[in-house]
Short mmCIF file of C-alpha atoms in Angstrom, two decimals:
data_model
loop_
_atom_site.label_atom_id
_atom_site.label_comp_id
_atom_site.label_asym_id
_atom_site.label_seq_id
_atom_site.Cartn_x
_atom_site.Cartn_y
_atom_site.Cartn_z
CA MET A 285 61.04 -34.49 -59.12
CA THR A 286 59.06 -34.91 -62.34
CA SER A 287 56.41 -37.61 -62.59
CA HIS A 288 56.85 -40.29 -65.24
CA ARG A 289 53.99 -40.95 -67.64
CA GLU A 290 54.12 -44.69 -66.93
CA ASP A 291 53.69 -43.98 -63.23
CA SER A 292 50.40 -42.14 -63.54
CA VAL A 293 48.46 -44.51 -61.26
CA SER A 294 48.95 -42.33 -58.19
CA LEU A 295 46.03 -41.07 -56.13
CA LYS A 296 43.33 -43.04 -57.95
CA GLY A 297 40.99 -44.83 -55.60
CA ALA A 298 39.92 -48.44 -55.67
CA SER A 299 36.48 -47.32 -56.83
CA ASP A 300 37.96 -47.46 -60.36
CA PRO A 301 36.66 -50.77 -61.90
CA ALA A 302 40.13 -51.66 -63.19
CA ALA A 303 41.59 -50.96 -59.76
CA ALA A 304 38.90 -53.05 -58.07
CA SER A 305 39.64 -55.96 -60.42
CA ALA A 306 43.35 -55.72 -59.60
CA LEU A 307 42.59 -56.35 -55.91
CA HIS A 308 42.11 -60.04 -56.74
CA ARG A 309 45.48 -60.36 -58.50
CA LEU A 310 48.42 -60.19 -56.13
CA PRO A 311 51.62 -58.70 -57.58
CA PHE A 312 53.60 -59.67 -54.47
CA ALA A 313 53.71 -62.60 -52.07
CA VAL A 314 55.67 -63.87 -49.08
CA ASN A 315 58.07 -66.78 -49.79
CA GLU A 316 59.17 -69.64 -47.57
CA HIS A 317 61.88 -67.39 -46.09
CA ASN A 318 59.23 -64.85 -45.04
CA GLN A 319 60.52 -62.39 -47.65
CA LEU A 320 58.37 -60.26 -49.92
CA VAL A 321 58.86 -61.27 -53.57
CA GLY A 322 57.44 -60.18 -56.92
CA ILE A 323 55.81 -62.43 -59.48
CA ARG A 324 58.89 -62.35 -61.73
CA GLU A 325 61.19 -63.44 -58.92
CA VAL A 326 59.68 -66.90 -58.41
CA GLU A 327 59.11 -70.13 -60.30
CA ARG A 328 55.85 -70.91 -62.01
CA GLY A 329 52.85 -72.52 -60.32
CA LEU A 330 53.11 -74.03 -56.85
CA ARG A 331 56.87 -74.17 -57.15
CA CYS A 332 56.86 -70.52 -56.05
CA ASN A 333 56.41 -71.75 -52.44
CA CYS A 334 54.60 -68.55 -51.47
CA HIS A 335 51.68 -67.63 -49.27
CA CYS A 336 49.23 -64.70 -49.09
CA PRO A 337 50.45 -61.80 -46.91
CA GLY A 338 46.83 -61.15 -45.94
CA CYS A 339 45.31 -64.51 -44.98
CA GLY A 340 48.36 -66.81 -45.12
CA ALA A 341 46.81 -69.17 -47.70
CA LYS A 342 48.96 -70.99 -50.25
CA LEU A 343 49.46 -69.13 -53.52
CA VAL A 344 50.11 -70.23 -57.08
CA ALA A 345 52.22 -68.15 -59.48
CA LYS A 346 50.22 -67.45 -62.65
CA GLN A 347 52.77 -66.87 -65.40
CA GLY A 348 50.80 -67.59 -68.56
CA ASP A 349 50.82 -65.98 -71.98
CA ARG A 350 47.32 -64.42 -71.90
CA ASN A 351 46.94 -62.43 -68.71
CA ALA A 352 49.28 -60.26 -66.69
CA TRP A 353 51.42 -62.36 -64.35
CA HIS A 354 50.15 -62.49 -60.78
CA PHE A 355 49.75 -64.61 -57.67
CA ALA A 356 46.40 -66.29 -57.01
CA HIS A 357 45.00 -68.26 -54.07
CA TYR A 358 45.33 -72.02 -54.48
CA GLU A 359 42.22 -74.02 -53.58
CA ALA A 360 40.93 -71.06 -51.55
CA ASP A 361 38.80 -67.99 -52.14
CA ALA A 362 40.66 -64.80 -52.96
CA CYS A 363 40.83 -62.37 -50.04
CA LEU A 364 40.55 -58.62 -50.46
CA ALA A 365 43.08 -58.08 -47.68
CA GLY A 366 45.80 -59.88 -49.64
CA TYR A 367 46.46 -57.17 -52.21
CA GLU A 368 46.41 -54.33 -49.69
CA SER A 369 48.65 -56.25 -47.30
CA ALA A 370 51.06 -57.08 -50.13
CA LEU A 371 51.23 -53.47 -51.27
CA HIS A 372 51.61 -52.23 -47.69
CA LEU A 373 54.50 -54.63 -47.10
CA ALA A 374 56.15 -53.72 -50.40
CA ILE A 375 55.98 -49.96 -49.80
CA LYS A 376 57.20 -50.31 -46.22
CA SER A 377 60.03 -52.53 -47.43
CA ILE A 378 61.09 -49.99 -50.07
CA VAL A 379 61.13 -47.04 -47.64
CA GLU A 380 62.79 -49.10 -44.90
CA THR A 381 65.43 -50.58 -47.21
CA ASP A 382 66.24 -47.42 -49.16
CA ARG A 383 65.70 -45.17 -46.12
CA ALA A 384 64.36 -42.58 -48.55
CA LEU A 385 61.11 -40.99 -49.70
CA LEU A 386 60.31 -38.36 -52.30
CA VAL A 387 58.34 -35.84 -50.23
CA PRO A 388 56.03 -33.59 -52.30
CA SER A 389 55.79 -29.83 -52.07
CA CYS A 390 53.51 -28.67 -49.28
CA GLY A 391 50.95 -25.96 -49.95
CA VAL A 392 48.97 -24.81 -46.91
CA ILE A 393 46.22 -22.19 -46.71
CA LYS A 394 45.13 -20.69 -43.40
CA LEU A 395 41.39 -20.04 -43.50
CA PRO A 396 39.51 -17.58 -41.26
CA TYR A 397 37.44 -20.22 -39.51
CA SER A 398 38.34 -23.22 -37.38
CA ASP A 399 35.44 -25.65 -37.50
CA ARG A 400 36.15 -27.44 -40.75
CA ILE A 401 35.97 -31.24 -40.68
CA VAL A 402 38.27 -33.39 -42.77
CA GLN A 403 37.39 -33.38 -46.46
CA ARG A 404 39.11 -34.59 -49.60
CA ASP A 405 38.03 -32.73 -52.69
CA HIS A 406 38.52 -33.68 -56.36
CA ASN A 407 41.96 -32.02 -56.29
CA ASN A 408 43.00 -34.20 -53.33
CA ALA A 409 43.09 -31.17 -51.05
CA VAL A 410 42.77 -32.07 -47.37
CA ASN A 411 40.86 -29.56 -45.23
CA LEU A 412 40.92 -29.70 -41.45
CA HIS A 413 40.16 -27.20 -38.69
CA GLY A 414 40.60 -24.07 -40.81
CA TRP A 415 43.57 -25.37 -42.81
CA ALA A 416 43.59 -26.43 -46.47
CA TYR A 417 46.38 -28.64 -47.79
CA VAL A 418 46.67 -28.42 -51.57
CA PRO A 419 48.96 -30.33 -53.95
CA GLU A 420 49.87 -27.24 -55.97
CA SER A 421 50.89 -23.68 -55.12
CA ALA A 422 48.97 -22.49 -52.07
CA GLU A 423 49.41 -18.87 -53.13
CA THR A 424 47.84 -19.61 -56.52
CA VAL A 425 44.95 -21.60 -55.05
CA ALA A 426 44.32 -19.03 -52.31
CA SER A 427 44.25 -16.10 -54.70
CA SER A 428 41.89 -17.89 -57.10
CA CYS A 429 39.56 -19.64 -54.62
CA TYR A 430 39.60 -17.43 -51.53
CA ASP A 431 40.33 -13.97 -52.90
CA SER A 432 36.81 -12.70 -52.21
CA MET A 433 37.27 -13.84 -48.60
CA VAL A 434 40.44 -11.71 -48.23
CA ALA A 435 41.19 -13.22 -44.81
CA TYR A 436 43.65 -15.99 -45.53
CA GLY A 437 47.34 -16.82 -45.20
CA PHE A 438 49.42 -19.27 -47.18
CA ALA A 439 52.74 -21.09 -47.23
CA ASP A 440 54.56 -23.13 -49.86
CA ILE A 441 57.42 -25.48 -48.97
CA PRO A 442 59.17 -27.20 -51.90
CA GLY A 443 59.33 -30.97 -52.11
CA LYS A 444 62.55 -32.97 -51.99
CA LEU A 445 64.00 -36.48 -51.74
CA VAL A 446 64.50 -37.12 -48.03
CA GLN A 447 67.29 -39.48 -46.93
CA PHE A 448 66.46 -40.82 -43.47
CA ASP A 449 68.95 -41.67 -40.76
CA SER A 450 66.63 -44.49 -39.70
CA VAL A 451 63.20 -45.92 -40.48
CA THR A 452 61.02 -47.90 -38.09
CA VAL A 453 57.97 -49.93 -39.12
CA GLU A 454 54.66 -49.84 -37.20
CA GLN A 455 56.02 -48.52 -33.94
CA ASN A 456 53.48 -47.40 -31.35
CA GLU A 457 53.44 -43.66 -30.66
CA GLY A 458 51.10 -43.37 -27.72
CA ASP A 459 47.56 -43.81 -29.00
CA ILE A 460 48.55 -44.05 -32.67
CA ARG A 461 50.66 -46.44 -34.72
CA PRO A 462 52.05 -44.95 -37.95
CA ASP A 463 52.90 -47.36 -40.75
CA LEU A 464 56.43 -45.94 -40.87
CA ILE A 465 58.46 -43.38 -38.94
CA GLY A 466 61.39 -41.79 -40.73
CA VAL A 467 64.00 -39.96 -38.64
CA VAL A 468 66.42 -37.41 -40.07
CA GLY A 469 68.51 -35.07 -37.95
CA GLY A 470 66.48 -36.01 -34.89
CA ARG A 471 63.22 -34.94 -36.55
CA ARG A 472 60.47 -37.51 -37.06
CA LEU A 473 58.19 -37.88 -40.07
CA TYR A 474 55.11 -40.09 -39.83
CA ILE A 475 54.46 -42.01 -43.05
CA GLU A 476 51.06 -43.58 -43.70
CA VAL A 477 50.38 -46.02 -46.56
CA ALA A 478 46.95 -46.11 -48.21
CA VAL A 479 45.52 -48.41 -50.87
CA THR A 480 41.80 -48.45 -50.14
CA HIS A 481 41.75 -47.23 -46.52
CA PHE A 482 42.87 -43.68 -45.82
CA VAL A 483 43.71 -41.81 -42.64
CA ASP A 484 40.40 -40.77 -41.10
CA SER A 485 39.54 -37.60 -39.18
CA ASP A 486 39.99 -39.25 -35.78
CA LYS A 487 43.53 -40.42 -36.53
CA LEU A 488 44.43 -37.13 -38.19
CA SER A 489 43.29 -35.25 -35.09
CA LYS A 490 45.53 -37.48 -32.96
CA ILE A 491 48.45 -36.85 -35.34
CA ARG A 492 47.95 -33.10 -35.04
CA ARG A 493 47.95 -33.34 -31.26
CA LYS A 494 51.28 -35.17 -31.49
CA GLY A 495 52.66 -32.32 -33.58
CA ALA A 496 54.43 -34.76 -35.92
CA PRO A 497 54.60 -33.91 -39.63
CA THR A 498 52.79 -36.62 -41.58
CA VAL A 499 52.52 -37.70 -45.21
CA GLU A 500 50.37 -40.34 -46.83
CA ILE A 501 51.56 -42.58 -49.68
CA VAL A 502 48.62 -43.48 -51.92
CA ILE A 503 49.04 -46.24 -54.50
CA ALA A 504 45.98 -47.40 -56.42
CA PRO A 505 45.54 -51.12 -57.16
CA ASP A 506 47.17 -51.95 -60.49
CA LYS A 507 47.42 -55.40 -62.11
CA ASP A 508 50.67 -54.47 -63.89
CA LEU A 509 52.48 -53.30 -60.76
CA ASP A 510 55.86 -54.85 -59.93
CA LEU A 511 58.55 -54.04 -57.38
CA GLY A 512 60.61 -52.00 -59.83
CA ARG A 513 57.72 -49.82 -60.84
CA LEU A 514 56.52 -49.48 -57.25
CA ARG A 515 60.01 -48.33 -56.21
CA ARG A 516 59.91 -45.63 -58.91
CA LEU A 517 56.47 -44.51 -57.73
CA VAL A 518 57.66 -44.14 -54.15
CA LEU A 519 61.10 -42.66 -54.78
CA GLU A 520 60.64 -40.71 -58.02
CA ASN A 521 56.98 -39.69 -58.30
CA SER A 522 55.89 -37.06 -55.78
CA GLY A 523 52.32 -37.35 -57.08
CA CYS A 524 51.91 -40.57 -55.07
CA THR A 525 52.47 -38.84 -51.73
CA ARG A 526 50.57 -36.02 -50.08
CA TRP A 527 50.87 -34.02 -46.91
CA LEU A 528 48.35 -34.56 -44.14
CA TYR A 529 50.03 -32.35 -41.55
CA ASN A 530 53.03 -30.04 -41.70
CA PRO A 531 53.43 -27.87 -38.57
CA LYS A 532 56.23 -25.82 -40.13
CA ALA A 533 54.07 -24.92 -43.13
CA GLU A 534 51.13 -24.11 -40.86
CA GLN A 535 53.33 -21.80 -38.77
CA GLN A 536 54.40 -19.96 -41.92
CA ALA A 537 50.79 -19.73 -43.13
CA GLU A 538 49.71 -18.45 -39.70
CA ALA A 539 52.45 -15.78 -39.81
CA CYS A 540 51.33 -14.81 -43.30
CA TYR A 541 47.74 -14.60 -42.07
CA LYS A 542 48.69 -12.34 -39.15
CA ALA A 543 50.82 -10.14 -41.41
CA ARG A 544 47.80 -9.72 -43.65
CA LEU A 545 45.49 -8.75 -40.78
CA PRO A 546 45.99 -4.97 -41.28
CA ILE A 547 45.17 -5.47 -44.95
CA ILE A 548 42.20 -7.60 -43.97
CA GLU A 549 40.93 -4.94 -41.53
CA GLU A 550 41.47 -2.20 -44.10
CA GLU A 551 39.54 -4.22 -46.65
CA ARG A 552 36.77 -4.91 -44.13
CA LEU A 553 36.43 -1.19 -43.38
CA ARG A 554 36.50 -0.34 -47.08
CA LYS A 555 33.71 -2.82 -47.77
CA ALA A 556 31.72 -1.54 -44.78
CA GLU A 557 32.03 2.05 -46.04
CA GLU A 558 31.14 0.90 -49.53
CA GLN A 559 28.07 -0.88 -48.19
CA ALA A 560 27.08 2.16 -46.13
CA ARG A 561 27.32 4.39 -49.23
CA PHE A 562 25.29 1.89 -51.20
CA ASP A 563 22.65 1.72 -48.47
CA GLU A 564 22.45 5.51 -48.27
CA GLU A 565 22.16 5.87 -52.05
CA PHE A 566 19.56 3.12 -52.13
CA GLU A 567 17.54 4.86 -49.41
CA GLN A 568 17.75 8.17 -51.27
CA ARG A 569 16.58 6.50 -54.47
CA ARG A 570 13.77 4.78 -52.57
CA LYS A 571 12.60 8.07 -51.07
CA ALA A 572 12.78 9.76 -54.48
CA VAL A 573 10.64 7.00 -55.96
CA GLU A 574 8.18 7.35 -53.10
CA ARG A 575 8.00 11.13 -53.66
CA LYS A 576 7.38 10.63 -57.36
CA LYS A 577 4.74 8.06 -56.58
CA ARG A 578 3.00 10.40 -54.13
CA ASN A 579 3.19 13.27 -56.62
CA TYR A 580 1.78 11.08 -59.34
CA GLU A 581 -1.03 9.90 -57.09
CA ARG A 582 -1.75 13.48 -56.01
CA TYR A 583 -1.46 15.35 -59.32
CA PHE A 584 -1.14 13.08 -62.35
CA LYS A 585 -2.92 9.75 -61.83
CA PRO A 586 -6.05 9.71 -64.03
CA THR A 587 -9.31 9.58 -62.12
CA HIS A 588 -11.42 9.30 -65.28
CA GLU A 589 -10.63 8.01 -68.77
CA LEU A 590 -12.83 8.06 -71.87
CA ILE A 591 -11.68 6.31 -75.03
CA PHE A 592 -13.25 7.25 -78.37
CA ALA A 593 -12.93 5.64 -81.79
CA GLY A 594 -13.45 7.27 -85.17
CA LEU A 595 -16.48 6.21 -87.12
CA GLN A 596 -14.76 6.38 -90.51
CA THR A 597 -11.10 5.92 -89.59
CA SER A 598 -8.79 3.06 -88.62
CA GLN A 599 -10.06 1.08 -85.68
CA ARG A 600 -6.52 1.10 -84.29
CA THR A 601 -6.54 4.85 -83.75
CA LYS A 602 -8.18 6.09 -80.58
CA ILE A 603 -8.82 9.43 -78.92
CA TYR A 604 -7.88 9.38 -75.24
CA LEU A 605 -9.57 11.86 -72.90
CA ARG A 606 -8.19 11.67 -69.37
CA MET A 607 -8.83 13.73 -66.24
CA CYS A 608 -6.32 13.83 -63.39
CA PRO A 609 -6.17 16.12 -60.32
CA SER A 610 -4.01 18.76 -62.05
CA TYR A 611 -5.22 18.81 -65.68
CA ILE A 612 -7.27 17.13 -68.40
CA SER A 613 -5.41 15.69 -71.38
CA LEU A 614 -6.61 14.92 -74.90
CA HIS A 615 -4.57 13.15 -77.56
CA VAL A 616 -4.78 10.82 -80.57
CA PHE A 617 -2.81 7.57 -80.79
CA PRO A 618 -1.61 6.30 -83.10
CA TYR A 619 -1.61 9.44 -85.22
CA GLU A 620 -4.39 9.77 -87.76
CA HIS A 621 -4.83 13.05 -89.62
CA GLU A 622 -8.64 13.30 -89.59
CA LEU A 623 -9.01 12.67 -85.85
CA ALA A 624 -5.97 14.83 -85.03
CA THR A 625 -7.57 17.71 -86.96
CA LEU A 626 -10.82 17.20 -85.05
CA VAL A 627 -9.04 17.24 -81.68
CA THR A 628 -7.01 20.34 -82.61
CA ALA A 629 -10.11 22.27 -83.64
CA LEU A 630 -11.90 21.23 -80.45
CA ALA A 631 -8.91 22.29 -78.31
CA HIS A 632 -8.81 25.72 -79.93
CA ASP A 633 -12.52 26.20 -79.31
CA VAL A 634 -12.32 25.23 -75.63
CA GLY A 635 -8.99 26.91 -74.93
CA GLY A 636 -6.42 24.18 -74.49
CA ASP A 637 -2.62 24.33 -74.42
CA PHE A 638 -0.53 21.94 -76.53
CA ASN A 639 2.25 20.09 -74.64
CA LYS A 640 4.95 19.46 -77.25
CA SER A 641 6.98 17.00 -75.16
CA SER A 642 3.93 14.82 -74.44
CA LYS A 643 2.23 15.58 -77.79
CA ARG A 644 -1.14 16.19 -76.19
CA TRP A 645 -3.61 18.96 -75.48
CA GLU A 646 -4.07 19.98 -71.86
CA PHE A 647 -7.00 21.75 -70.23
CA VAL A 648 -8.03 23.06 -66.81
CA THR A 649 -9.20 20.08 -64.81
CA GLY A 650 -12.75 19.56 -63.59
CA GLY A 651 -15.83 17.48 -64.23
CA ASP A 652 -17.54 20.18 -66.27
CA MET A 653 -14.57 20.46 -68.64
CA LEU A 654 -14.42 16.66 -69.02
CA LEU A 655 -18.12 16.51 -69.93
CA ALA A 656 -17.82 19.47 -72.29
CA LEU A 657 -14.96 17.85 -74.22
CA ALA A 658 -16.70 14.47 -74.33
CA ARG A 659 -19.95 15.99 -75.57
CA SER A 660 -18.10 17.94 -78.24
CA LEU A 661 -16.42 14.75 -79.51
CA LEU A 662 -19.72 12.90 -79.65
CA ALA A 663 -21.55 15.87 -81.12
CA SER A 664 -19.12 15.92 -84.05
CA ARG A 665 -20.80 12.71 -85.28
CA ARG A 666 -17.32 11.44 -86.22
CA THR A 667 -16.53 9.51 -83.02
CA THR A 668 -18.14 7.00 -80.72
CA LEU A 669 -17.44 6.20 -77.07
CA ARG A 670 -15.73 2.82 -76.83
CA GLN A 671 -14.70 2.64 -73.18
CA ALA A 672 -15.14 4.58 -69.95
CA LYS A 673 -13.15 4.21 -66.72
CA ALA A 674 -13.28 5.93 -63.34
CA ALA A 675 -11.23 5.55 -60.16
CA ASN A 676 -14.49 5.62 -58.21
CA PRO A 677 -16.79 2.98 -59.76
CA SER A 678 -19.91 4.75 -58.42
CA GLU A 679 -19.09 7.77 -60.59
CA LEU A 680 -18.74 5.72 -63.75
CA GLN A 681 -22.41 5.00 -64.40
CA GLY A 682 -23.38 8.61 -63.76
CA LEU A 683 -20.79 9.75 -66.28
CA ILE A 684 -22.08 7.31 -68.88
CA ASP A 685 -25.69 8.39 -68.26
CA GLN A 686 -24.80 12.04 -68.81
CA LEU A 687 -23.23 11.17 -72.18
CA SER A 688 -25.83 8.64 -73.31
CA SER A 689 -28.10 11.22 -74.90
CA LEU A 690 -25.34 12.12 -77.37
CA HIS A 691 -23.78 8.63 -77.68
CA LEU A 692 -25.30 7.55 -80.96
#
């Protein structure tokens, strides 16, 4: 069931420029006996006695030395339907004559929702009504693509060469008309052939209502295609055929899905508990932050700040005098020996306590203490007031006025 390298044209669309160009070069034609023939089976030129399977116009066999051999319309415009009709006829003829088809493996994934419309992704997966058909292992795809979803089931049915008891061509089945119907052991397989036009969502919905397993043979336009190579593509290369509907595989995937439901419910509960714990921890952290914020606002947020600079020291070094509801702090940053010595002497005189962890002096809070410390710094004649801040702007000017007499 391996795919040959030379037969790698499968599942490419006609949007490929080379494929689009091939649409104008017919590899097959219908002869005077109404039989499908390849370009190498006829005589050159008009002696081929062939006509277009699409429009019925006379064809000429181009068998030159430069270009690939092909049929072309004689004294008529090329028709786009010719190539597709020729390929359709050839594929139908092969399946009907050989009564065989290499059916690919069928990977089906049951998804936990049922409103998906038909889609074809870049991997040629077909998604419909909560089912995903994939060309490779459904278990592998499900575990890699849907694992976070948890709720899925899957089934994998191996491919094989099917020998039909009979094959009928374009037989009406109620409101649909499959290209081919293969029958084996009383079971029917719908076979659709696609070159540029694929089974649409409306037809696929009708097929599903019929309950008939269905595959689609997809052969891209190729200027070098002949009957021998086409036969190998259909009978030896499973990459040219894909499943559109397989009720047996869907039943297995559904059973897998139901068997996984306890696991799914357990996982749902686990995630719900996990989320509840997370929410509770988050709420506790939020409340703790709020408490810290309230405590800071109540006890530690500075209401007044005075910043002094040394008159004969680095301009980078400042003395910070701050008053908050619970204490007054005084410290030098960055460290400078002369100013640090001044602050230490002042703290000893006033009666401060040194906080080793914060590396600052702390004093009993109050406006009188703040003014006393500020006046002492200014009275030393070694500092100057550079900046003053207050939580209440109306207090700021009064504070500055009280210090102005010593702010030289």
